[in-house]
Short mmCIF file of C-alpha atoms in Angstrom, two decimals:
data_model
loop_
_atom_site.label_atom_id
_atom_site.label_comp_id
_atom_site.label_asym_id
_atom_site.label_seq_id
_atom_site.Cartn_x
_atom_site.Cartn_y
_atom_site.Cartn_z
CA MET Z 1 21.38 35.14 -44.91
CA PRO Z 2 21.54 32.44 -41.88
CA LYS Z 3 19.05 29.52 -42.18
CA LYS Z 4 16.24 29.96 -40.35
CA LEU Z 5 16.39 27.11 -37.81
CA VAL Z 6 13.07 26.17 -35.63
CA ILE Z 7 13.20 24.22 -31.81
CA LEU Z 8 9.97 23.33 -30.43
CA SER Z 9 10.60 22.36 -26.79
CA GLY Z 10 8.84 20.89 -24.05
CA ALA Z 11 8.90 18.84 -21.14
CA GLY Z 12 11.71 17.19 -21.44
CA ILE Z 13 14.63 19.43 -21.70
CA SER Z 14 13.86 21.47 -18.81
CA ALA Z 15 12.80 18.18 -16.69
CA GLU Z 16 16.87 17.89 -16.81
CA SER Z 17 17.46 21.07 -15.49
CA GLY Z 18 14.96 19.98 -12.08
CA ILE Z 19 11.64 21.10 -13.17
CA ASN Z 20 9.12 18.97 -11.89
CA THR Z 21 6.92 17.87 -14.09
CA PHE Z 22 4.51 17.15 -11.63
CA ARG Z 23 2.50 14.98 -13.77
CA ASP Z 24 2.13 11.42 -12.18
CA GLU Z 25 1.88 8.05 -13.91
CA ASN Z 26 -2.17 8.14 -12.86
CA GLY Z 27 -2.49 11.71 -14.77
CA LEU Z 28 -2.73 13.71 -11.23
CA TRP Z 29 -0.53 17.16 -10.60
CA GLU Z 30 0.60 16.66 -7.17
CA GLY Z 31 -2.75 15.05 -6.45
CA HIS Z 32 -5.00 16.69 -8.08
CA ASP Z 33 -7.17 15.93 -11.36
CA ILE Z 34 -5.54 18.20 -14.31
CA MET Z 35 -8.80 19.93 -14.72
CA GLU Z 36 -8.87 21.00 -10.78
CA VAL Z 37 -5.78 23.22 -11.23
CA ALA Z 38 -5.74 23.58 -15.06
CA SER Z 39 -8.84 25.07 -16.95
CA PRO Z 40 -11.03 27.81 -16.19
CA ARG Z 41 -14.07 26.01 -14.20
CA GLY Z 42 -10.88 24.71 -11.93
CA TRP Z 43 -10.31 28.74 -11.69
CA GLU Z 44 -14.00 29.16 -10.83
CA ASN Z 45 -14.44 26.68 -8.16
CA ASN Z 46 -11.42 26.84 -5.95
CA PRO Z 47 -8.99 30.01 -7.58
CA LYS Z 48 -6.50 29.86 -3.76
CA LEU Z 49 -6.23 26.08 -5.28
CA VAL Z 50 -4.99 26.87 -8.78
CA LEU Z 51 -2.68 29.80 -7.12
CA ASP Z 52 -1.15 27.33 -4.83
CA PHE Z 53 -0.65 25.42 -7.23
CA TYR Z 54 1.53 27.41 -9.35
CA ASN Z 55 2.93 29.11 -6.44
CA LYS Z 56 4.98 26.20 -5.75
CA ARG Z 57 6.01 25.95 -9.57
CA ARG Z 58 6.87 29.39 -9.42
CA ARG Z 59 9.16 28.82 -6.54
CA GLN Z 60 11.01 25.68 -8.38
CA LEU Z 61 11.94 27.67 -11.08
CA LEU Z 62 13.99 30.41 -9.37
CA GLU Z 63 16.01 27.60 -8.25
CA VAL Z 64 16.80 25.71 -10.97
CA THR Z 65 18.96 26.83 -13.81
CA PRO Z 66 19.46 26.08 -17.35
CA ASN Z 67 20.79 23.51 -18.54
CA ASN Z 68 23.92 22.36 -21.17
CA ALA Z 69 20.42 22.09 -23.88
CA HIS Z 70 19.68 25.23 -23.22
CA ILE Z 71 22.86 26.25 -23.81
CA ALA Z 72 23.69 24.90 -26.47
CA ILE Z 73 20.72 26.57 -28.31
CA ALA Z 74 21.47 29.36 -27.37
CA ARG Z 75 24.63 29.53 -28.41
CA ILE Z 76 23.64 28.06 -32.37
CA GLU Z 77 22.32 31.61 -32.48
CA ASN Z 78 25.74 32.91 -34.07
CA GLU Z 79 24.81 30.30 -36.84
CA PHE Z 80 21.21 30.70 -37.45
CA ASP Z 81 18.47 32.77 -37.35
CA VAL Z 82 16.57 31.04 -34.83
CA THR Z 83 13.61 30.75 -33.55
CA ILE Z 84 12.16 28.61 -30.15
CA VAL Z 85 8.41 27.77 -29.74
CA THR Z 86 8.28 26.02 -26.54
CA GLN Z 87 5.40 24.32 -24.82
CA ASN Z 88 7.11 25.07 -21.57
CA VAL Z 89 6.32 27.68 -19.07
CA ASP Z 90 9.87 28.55 -17.26
CA ASP Z 91 11.92 30.89 -18.69
CA LEU Z 92 15.37 29.02 -18.92
CA HIS Z 93 15.43 29.49 -22.86
CA GLU Z 94 15.86 33.59 -21.79
CA ARG Z 95 17.89 32.54 -19.22
CA SER Z 96 20.09 30.86 -21.37
CA GLY Z 97 20.43 33.36 -23.72
CA SER Z 98 17.89 32.60 -26.67
CA ARG Z 99 16.75 35.79 -27.79
CA THR Z 100 13.29 34.51 -29.55
CA VAL Z 101 11.37 32.29 -27.91
CA ILE Z 102 7.46 31.79 -28.36
CA HIS Z 103 5.70 30.49 -25.58
CA LEU Z 104 2.52 28.22 -26.53
CA HIS Z 105 1.15 27.60 -22.82
CA GLY Z 106 2.11 30.64 -21.37
CA GLU Z 107 4.75 31.90 -19.21
CA LEU Z 108 4.94 31.01 -15.51
CA LEU Z 109 6.91 34.85 -14.32
CA LYS Z 110 3.76 36.39 -15.27
CA ALA Z 111 0.83 37.35 -14.20
CA ARG Z 112 -2.42 38.44 -16.02
CA SER Z 113 -5.78 40.12 -15.01
CA SER Z 114 -8.30 38.41 -15.18
CA PHE Z 115 -10.81 40.71 -16.61
CA ASP Z 116 -8.94 41.94 -18.99
CA GLU Z 117 -6.68 39.16 -20.87
CA ASP Z 118 -4.09 41.33 -22.28
CA LEU Z 119 -3.36 43.27 -19.44
CA ILE Z 120 -0.48 41.00 -18.69
CA TYR Z 121 2.75 41.72 -15.68
CA ASP Z 122 6.14 40.62 -15.15
CA TRP Z 123 5.80 38.45 -11.39
CA LYS Z 124 8.89 36.50 -10.16
CA GLU Z 125 6.25 36.43 -6.47
CA ASP Z 126 3.78 34.09 -5.24
CA ILE Z 127 -0.16 35.49 -6.49
CA ASN Z 128 -2.09 35.25 -3.59
CA ILE Z 129 -6.08 36.15 -3.54
CA GLY Z 130 -6.30 39.75 -2.93
CA ASP Z 131 -3.80 40.75 -5.74
CA PHE Z 132 -5.54 43.14 -7.97
CA CYS Z 133 -5.01 44.45 -11.85
CA GLU Z 134 -5.66 48.24 -12.26
CA HIS Z 135 -9.79 47.47 -13.24
CA ASN Z 136 -9.86 45.35 -9.06
CA SER Z 137 -10.05 42.26 -10.59
CA GLN Z 138 -7.62 39.56 -9.88
CA LEU Z 139 -4.45 38.12 -10.93
CA ARG Z 140 -4.67 35.18 -12.93
CA PRO Z 141 -1.11 32.47 -13.32
CA HIS Z 142 -0.99 33.70 -17.10
CA ILE Z 143 -1.25 30.15 -18.60
CA VAL Z 144 -3.44 28.24 -21.33
CA TRP Z 145 -5.30 26.77 -19.30
CA PHE Z 146 -7.07 23.28 -20.78
CA GLY Z 147 -10.29 24.57 -22.72
CA GLU Z 148 -8.84 28.15 -23.40
CA ALA Z 149 -7.28 29.36 -26.76
CA VAL Z 150 -3.66 29.49 -27.81
CA PRO Z 151 -3.36 32.65 -28.89
CA MET Z 152 0.60 32.16 -29.94
CA MET Z 153 -0.33 30.12 -32.20
CA GLN Z 154 -0.44 31.41 -35.46
CA PRO Z 155 3.03 33.26 -34.64
CA ALA Z 156 4.19 29.61 -34.35
CA ILE Z 157 2.52 28.10 -37.44
CA GLU Z 158 4.17 30.81 -39.32
CA LYS Z 159 7.52 30.15 -38.10
CA VAL Z 160 7.39 26.66 -38.75
CA SER Z 161 5.97 27.22 -42.60
CA GLU Z 162 9.26 29.29 -43.37
CA ALA Z 163 11.93 26.74 -41.11
CA ASP Z 164 14.68 25.66 -43.46
CA ILE Z 165 15.51 23.31 -40.83
CA LEU Z 166 13.23 22.10 -37.73
CA MET Z 167 14.30 20.14 -34.60
CA VAL Z 168 12.28 18.60 -31.70
CA VAL Z 169 13.60 17.91 -28.28
CA GLY Z 170 11.76 17.28 -25.20
CA THR Z 171 8.50 16.65 -26.27
CA SER Z 172 6.45 13.76 -27.24
CA MET Z 173 4.71 16.02 -30.05
CA GLN Z 174 1.54 13.99 -28.38
CA VAL Z 175 -0.20 17.33 -27.09
CA TYR Z 176 -2.35 19.15 -29.07
CA PRO Z 177 -2.31 21.98 -30.71
CA ALA Z 178 1.45 21.48 -30.69
CA ALA Z 179 1.74 18.66 -32.20
CA SER Z 180 0.22 19.45 -35.05
CA LEU Z 181 2.89 22.12 -35.89
CA VAL Z 182 5.14 19.69 -37.40
CA HIS Z 183 2.70 19.41 -40.63
CA TYR Z 184 3.15 23.06 -41.40
CA LYS Z 185 6.53 22.44 -42.25
CA LYS Z 186 8.46 22.73 -46.24
CA VAL Z 187 8.24 19.09 -47.18
CA GLU Z 188 12.32 19.48 -48.44
CA THR Z 189 12.66 20.68 -44.33
CA PRO Z 190 14.94 18.35 -42.51
CA ILE Z 191 13.60 17.66 -38.46
CA TYR Z 192 15.61 16.70 -36.46
CA PHE Z 193 14.22 14.67 -33.83
CA ILE Z 194 15.49 14.74 -30.19
CA ASP Z 195 13.92 12.36 -27.77
CA PRO Z 196 14.86 9.03 -25.11
CA LYS Z 197 12.39 7.66 -26.39
CA PRO Z 198 11.09 8.33 -29.81
CA ASN Z 199 7.78 7.54 -31.16
CA ILE Z 200 7.88 7.82 -34.40
CA SER Z 201 9.46 6.74 -37.14
CA LYS Z 202 10.86 7.69 -40.17
CA SER Z 203 8.46 6.87 -42.37
CA GLU Z 204 5.66 8.77 -40.43
CA ILE Z 205 7.20 12.39 -41.83
CA PRO Z 206 9.45 13.11 -44.64
CA ASN Z 207 13.04 13.84 -43.84
CA LEU Z 208 13.15 12.99 -40.29
CA GLU Z 209 16.24 12.31 -38.25
CA ILE Z 210 16.14 10.70 -34.71
CA ILE Z 211 18.41 10.75 -32.09
CA ALA Z 212 17.20 8.93 -29.25
CA ASP Z 213 18.93 10.59 -26.71
CA LYS Z 214 17.76 12.79 -23.56
CA ALA Z 215 18.06 16.26 -24.52
CA THR Z 216 21.88 17.42 -22.72
CA ILE Z 217 22.97 14.69 -24.95
CA GLY Z 218 21.07 15.01 -28.20
CA VAL Z 219 21.10 18.62 -28.62
CA PRO Z 220 24.77 19.26 -28.80
CA HIS Z 221 24.74 16.27 -31.25
CA ALA Z 222 22.40 17.67 -33.76
CA ILE Z 223 23.85 21.01 -33.33
CA SER Z 224 27.11 19.13 -34.86
CA MET Z 225 25.44 17.70 -37.52
CA LEU Z 226 24.16 20.93 -38.43
CA THR Z 227 26.98 22.76 -38.60
CA ARG Z 228 28.54 20.47 -40.93
CA ILE Z 229 25.47 20.61 -43.61
#
C-alpha cells in the first residue's frame, strides 16, 4: 500500500502562477475592507460589489497556469496516496492533474444558490445580478466567507489524522480553522514545512522539517526527500 501523503496548500503556491492575492499590507482587498467583499453582511449590503470582486478574480484565474510546484505534486501521485487540502479557491491543483483536492474555502469556478447551499453549478463566466438558480434565487460565488461554516473541515481533519506524511506549502498556517489541521496529525507523522520565511520552529511541532524556499523550489526538494524515505 502506498503511504498516505496529505498536502496543505495556501496562497503562496498560487502566487507563483501570478494569482493576485488582492490583500494589501493594510489589510484591504482592492481598496475594500475584507468584510465588504467576503462576508454574508457584505453580500447583503452590496451584492453587486461582491460579484464584481469575484468576477475579477475568476477572470484572472482563467489567464494563469499551474506552476512547477503544482505539477510536482501531481506527479508524486504515482508513488504516494495523495490528498490535497487547500485554502485556495483556484483550480490549479486540478489543472496540473491532482485527483483528490479538498477545498476548504470554496471554489472560484463554481456558483451556488443563495437559497439552497447544496445547489452548486460549474461556472466560468461572470456571475451577474439576475443570474438565478432553479428556485429563482440569486446565484453567489461558491466561496466560504468570514463568519460562515467550513463544511469541508471535517473531511480534511479525517485525512490529516490518517496521514503518514504531511506537507505544508504556501501557507503560514495562521488562519483558523485551517491552521488547526496540523494538530490532528499522528505524533509520529513527519511534517515538511515549505515557506521562504518560516514562522515556526522545530521545537513547536514534533517531527518538523523546515524548507525555507518558495513553493516552486521547496516542493521538488521536499519530494526528492520523500522518495528517499
